[in-house]
Coordinates of C-alpha atoms and ligand atoms in Angstrom, one line a residue:
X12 CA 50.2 -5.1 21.7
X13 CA 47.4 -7.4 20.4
X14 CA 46.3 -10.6 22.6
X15 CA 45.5 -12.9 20.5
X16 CA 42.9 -15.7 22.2
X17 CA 42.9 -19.5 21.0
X18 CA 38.7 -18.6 19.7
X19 CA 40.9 -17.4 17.2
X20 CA 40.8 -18.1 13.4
X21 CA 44.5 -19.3 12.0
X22 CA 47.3 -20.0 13.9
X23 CA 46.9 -19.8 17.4
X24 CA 47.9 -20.3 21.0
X25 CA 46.9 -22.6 23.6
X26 CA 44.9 -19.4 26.1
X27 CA 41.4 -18.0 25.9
X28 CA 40.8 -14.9 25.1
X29 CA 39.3 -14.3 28.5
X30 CA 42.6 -15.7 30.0
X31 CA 44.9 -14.1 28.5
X32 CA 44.1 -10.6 28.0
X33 CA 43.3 -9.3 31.7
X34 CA 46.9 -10.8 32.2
X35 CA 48.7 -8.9 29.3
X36 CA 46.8 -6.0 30.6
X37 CA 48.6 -6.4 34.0
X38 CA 51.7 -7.2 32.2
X39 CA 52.3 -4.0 30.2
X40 CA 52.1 -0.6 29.9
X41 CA 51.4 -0.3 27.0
X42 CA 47.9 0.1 24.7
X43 CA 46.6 -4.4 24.7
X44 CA 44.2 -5.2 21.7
X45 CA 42.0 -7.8 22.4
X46 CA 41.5 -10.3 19.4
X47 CA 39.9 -13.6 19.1
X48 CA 36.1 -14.9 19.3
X49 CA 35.0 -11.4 18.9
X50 CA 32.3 -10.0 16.6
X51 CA 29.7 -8.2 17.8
X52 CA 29.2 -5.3 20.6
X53 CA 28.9 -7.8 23.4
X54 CA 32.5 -8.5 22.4
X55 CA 34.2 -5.5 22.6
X56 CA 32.4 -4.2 26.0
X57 CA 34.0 -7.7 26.8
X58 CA 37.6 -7.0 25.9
X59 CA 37.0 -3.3 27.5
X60 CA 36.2 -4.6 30.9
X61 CA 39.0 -7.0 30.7
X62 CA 41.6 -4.1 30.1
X63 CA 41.7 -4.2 26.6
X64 CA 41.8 -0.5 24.7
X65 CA 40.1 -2.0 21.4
X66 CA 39.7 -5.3 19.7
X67 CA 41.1 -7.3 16.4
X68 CA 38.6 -8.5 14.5
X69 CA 39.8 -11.2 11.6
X70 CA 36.7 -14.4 11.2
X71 CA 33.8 -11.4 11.0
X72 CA 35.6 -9.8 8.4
X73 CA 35.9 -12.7 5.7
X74 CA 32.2 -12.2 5.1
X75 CA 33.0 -8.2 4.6
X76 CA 31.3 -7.4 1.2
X77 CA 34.9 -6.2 0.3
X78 CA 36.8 -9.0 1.1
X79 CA 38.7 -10.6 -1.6
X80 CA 37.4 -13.7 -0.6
X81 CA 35.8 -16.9 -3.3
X82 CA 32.1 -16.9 -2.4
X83 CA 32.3 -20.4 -1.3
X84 CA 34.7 -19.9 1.7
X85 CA 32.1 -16.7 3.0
X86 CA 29.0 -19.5 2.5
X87 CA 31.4 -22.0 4.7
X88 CA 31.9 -19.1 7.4
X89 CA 28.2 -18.2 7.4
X90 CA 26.9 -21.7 7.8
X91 CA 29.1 -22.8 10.0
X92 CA 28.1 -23.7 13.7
X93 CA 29.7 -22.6 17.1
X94 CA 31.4 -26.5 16.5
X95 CA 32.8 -26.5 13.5
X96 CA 36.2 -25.6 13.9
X97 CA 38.8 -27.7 14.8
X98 CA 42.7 -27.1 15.7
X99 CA 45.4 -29.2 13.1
X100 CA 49.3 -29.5 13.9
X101 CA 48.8 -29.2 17.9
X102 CA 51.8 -32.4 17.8
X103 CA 53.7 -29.9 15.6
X104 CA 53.7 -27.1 17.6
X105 CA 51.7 -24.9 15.1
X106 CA 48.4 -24.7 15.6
X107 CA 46.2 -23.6 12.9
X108 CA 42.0 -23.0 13.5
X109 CA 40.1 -23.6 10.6
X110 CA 36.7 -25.2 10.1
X111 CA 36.1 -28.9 9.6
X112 CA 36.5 -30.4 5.9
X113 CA 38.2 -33.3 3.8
X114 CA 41.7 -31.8 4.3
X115 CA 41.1 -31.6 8.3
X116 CA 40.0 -34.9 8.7
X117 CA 43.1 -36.2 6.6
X118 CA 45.0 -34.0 8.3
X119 CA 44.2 -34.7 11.9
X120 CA 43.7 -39.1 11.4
X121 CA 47.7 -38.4 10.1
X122 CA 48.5 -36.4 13.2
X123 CA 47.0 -39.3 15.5
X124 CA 48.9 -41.6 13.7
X125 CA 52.1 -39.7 14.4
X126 CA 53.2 -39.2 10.9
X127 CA 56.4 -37.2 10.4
X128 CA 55.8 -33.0 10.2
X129 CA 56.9 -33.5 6.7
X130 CA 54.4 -34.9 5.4
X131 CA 51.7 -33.3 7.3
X132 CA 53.1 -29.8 6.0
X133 CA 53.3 -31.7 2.8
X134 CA 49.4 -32.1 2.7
X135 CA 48.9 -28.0 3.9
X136 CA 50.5 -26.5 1.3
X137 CA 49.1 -24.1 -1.2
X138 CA 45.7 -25.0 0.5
X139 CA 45.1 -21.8 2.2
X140 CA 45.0 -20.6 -1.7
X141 CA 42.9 -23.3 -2.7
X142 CA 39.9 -22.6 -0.5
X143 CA 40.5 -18.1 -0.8
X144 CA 41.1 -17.9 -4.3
X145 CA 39.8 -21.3 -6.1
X146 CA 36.8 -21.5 -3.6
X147 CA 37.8 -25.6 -2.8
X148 CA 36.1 -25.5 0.6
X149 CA 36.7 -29.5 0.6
X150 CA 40.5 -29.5 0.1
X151 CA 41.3 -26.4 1.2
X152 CA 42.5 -24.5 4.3
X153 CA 39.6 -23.1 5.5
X154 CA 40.7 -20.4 8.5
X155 CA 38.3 -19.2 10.6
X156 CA 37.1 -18.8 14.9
X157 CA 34.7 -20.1 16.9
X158 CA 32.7 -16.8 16.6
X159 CA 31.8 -18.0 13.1
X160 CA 29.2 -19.5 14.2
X161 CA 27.8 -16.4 15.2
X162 CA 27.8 -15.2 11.6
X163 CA 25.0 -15.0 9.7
X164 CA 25.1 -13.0 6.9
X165 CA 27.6 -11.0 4.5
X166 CA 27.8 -7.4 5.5
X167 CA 29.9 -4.6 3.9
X168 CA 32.7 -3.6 6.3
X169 CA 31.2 -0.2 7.6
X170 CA 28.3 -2.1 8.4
X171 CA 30.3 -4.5 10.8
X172 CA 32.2 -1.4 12.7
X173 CA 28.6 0.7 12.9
X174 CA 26.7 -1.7 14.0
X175 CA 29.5 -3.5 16.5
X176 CA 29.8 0.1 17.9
X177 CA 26.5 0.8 18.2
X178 CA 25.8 -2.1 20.0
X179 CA 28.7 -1.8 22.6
X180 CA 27.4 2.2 22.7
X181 CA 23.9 0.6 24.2
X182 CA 25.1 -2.1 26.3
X183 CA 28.1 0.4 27.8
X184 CA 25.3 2.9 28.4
X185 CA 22.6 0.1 30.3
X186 CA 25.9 -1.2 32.5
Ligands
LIG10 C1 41.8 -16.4 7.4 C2 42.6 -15.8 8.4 C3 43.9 -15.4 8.2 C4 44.7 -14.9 9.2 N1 46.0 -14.5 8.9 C5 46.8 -14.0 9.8 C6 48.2 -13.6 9.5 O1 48.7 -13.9 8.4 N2 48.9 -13.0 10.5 C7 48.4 -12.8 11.8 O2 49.1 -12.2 12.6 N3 47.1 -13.1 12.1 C8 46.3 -13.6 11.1 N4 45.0 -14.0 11.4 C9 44.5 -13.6 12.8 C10 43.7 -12.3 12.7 O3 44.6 -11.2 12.5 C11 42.9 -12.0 14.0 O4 43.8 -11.8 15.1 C12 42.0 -13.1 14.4 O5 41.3 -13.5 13.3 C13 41.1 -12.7 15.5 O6 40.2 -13.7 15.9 P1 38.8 -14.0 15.2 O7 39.1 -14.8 14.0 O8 38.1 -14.8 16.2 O9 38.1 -12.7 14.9 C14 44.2 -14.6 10.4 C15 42.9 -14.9 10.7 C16 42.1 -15.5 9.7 C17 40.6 -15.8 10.1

């Protein structure tokens, strides 16, 4: 089962990843995956001592070398700060995560304004496509946690698991 924090990139929930997974830990019996606002070693020893078996990993991997991913959206992730993200369609019940733009700001003054969900879903669609494949970083649906502020650089994805493993390795070793 994966437990899926609100640090999250995408659509989310309303409970931090610190909240929630100790308590689908205790709720189970099965195997919990920790997910959200992860990205580094610190991160998984994190979701370990909180009961977690292993972690999810979705915002660290849009930088992957291999992603198939328009350059612009991996320059938006790696410059973004810890608070650059912001949460649309909270009123609608679907919460996405994605980091701050023209389409947010649209997006959220409409919300406040209590417009109808049609026409906030009217102004979403095909916009996740816009910012992954035509690289419209403005316009577009940019997905993404609050853990991408923590990302720096593009890495290829066996350099992301090595290094997030040998950093937990150190840190598990020192506790
Ligand atoms: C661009 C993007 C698209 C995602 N799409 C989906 C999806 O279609 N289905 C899903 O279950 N989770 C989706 N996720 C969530 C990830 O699977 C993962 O749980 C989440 O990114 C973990 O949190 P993090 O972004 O802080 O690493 C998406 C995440 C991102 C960043």
């Amino acid at each position: 089962m994966i437990a899926e924090g609100m640090e999250a990139g995408g659509h989310i929930g309303h409970t931090t990843t610190m909240a929630l997974v100790p308590q689908v830990c205790d709720a189970v019996d099965i195997p919990v995956v920790a997910a959200g606002g992860i990205a580094d070693g610190r991160g998984l020893c994190a979701a370990l001592m909180l009961g977690a078996q292993g972690v999810q990993m979705g915002t660290a991997f849009l930088v992957a070398k291999e992603a198939q991913v328009h350059e612009n959206y991996k320059n938006r992730v790696i410059k973004a700060k810890d608070i650059d993200t912001v949460i649309t369609g909270l009123s609608t019940g679907h919460p996405v995560r994605c980091l701050r733009n023209d389409m947010t700001k649209a997006y959220l003054k409409l919300e406040q304004e209590g417009a109808p969900f049609e026409e906030l879903e009217q102004l979403t669609l095909g916009t996740l496509r816009k910012a992954v494949i035509d690289g419209d970083v403005t316009n577009g649906t940019v997905m993404a946690g609050q853990i991408a502020g923590m990302i720096k650089e593009p890495k290829t994805c066996e350099e992301i698991i090595t290094q997030l493993v040998a950093q937990a390795d150190r840190l598990w070793e020192q506790r």
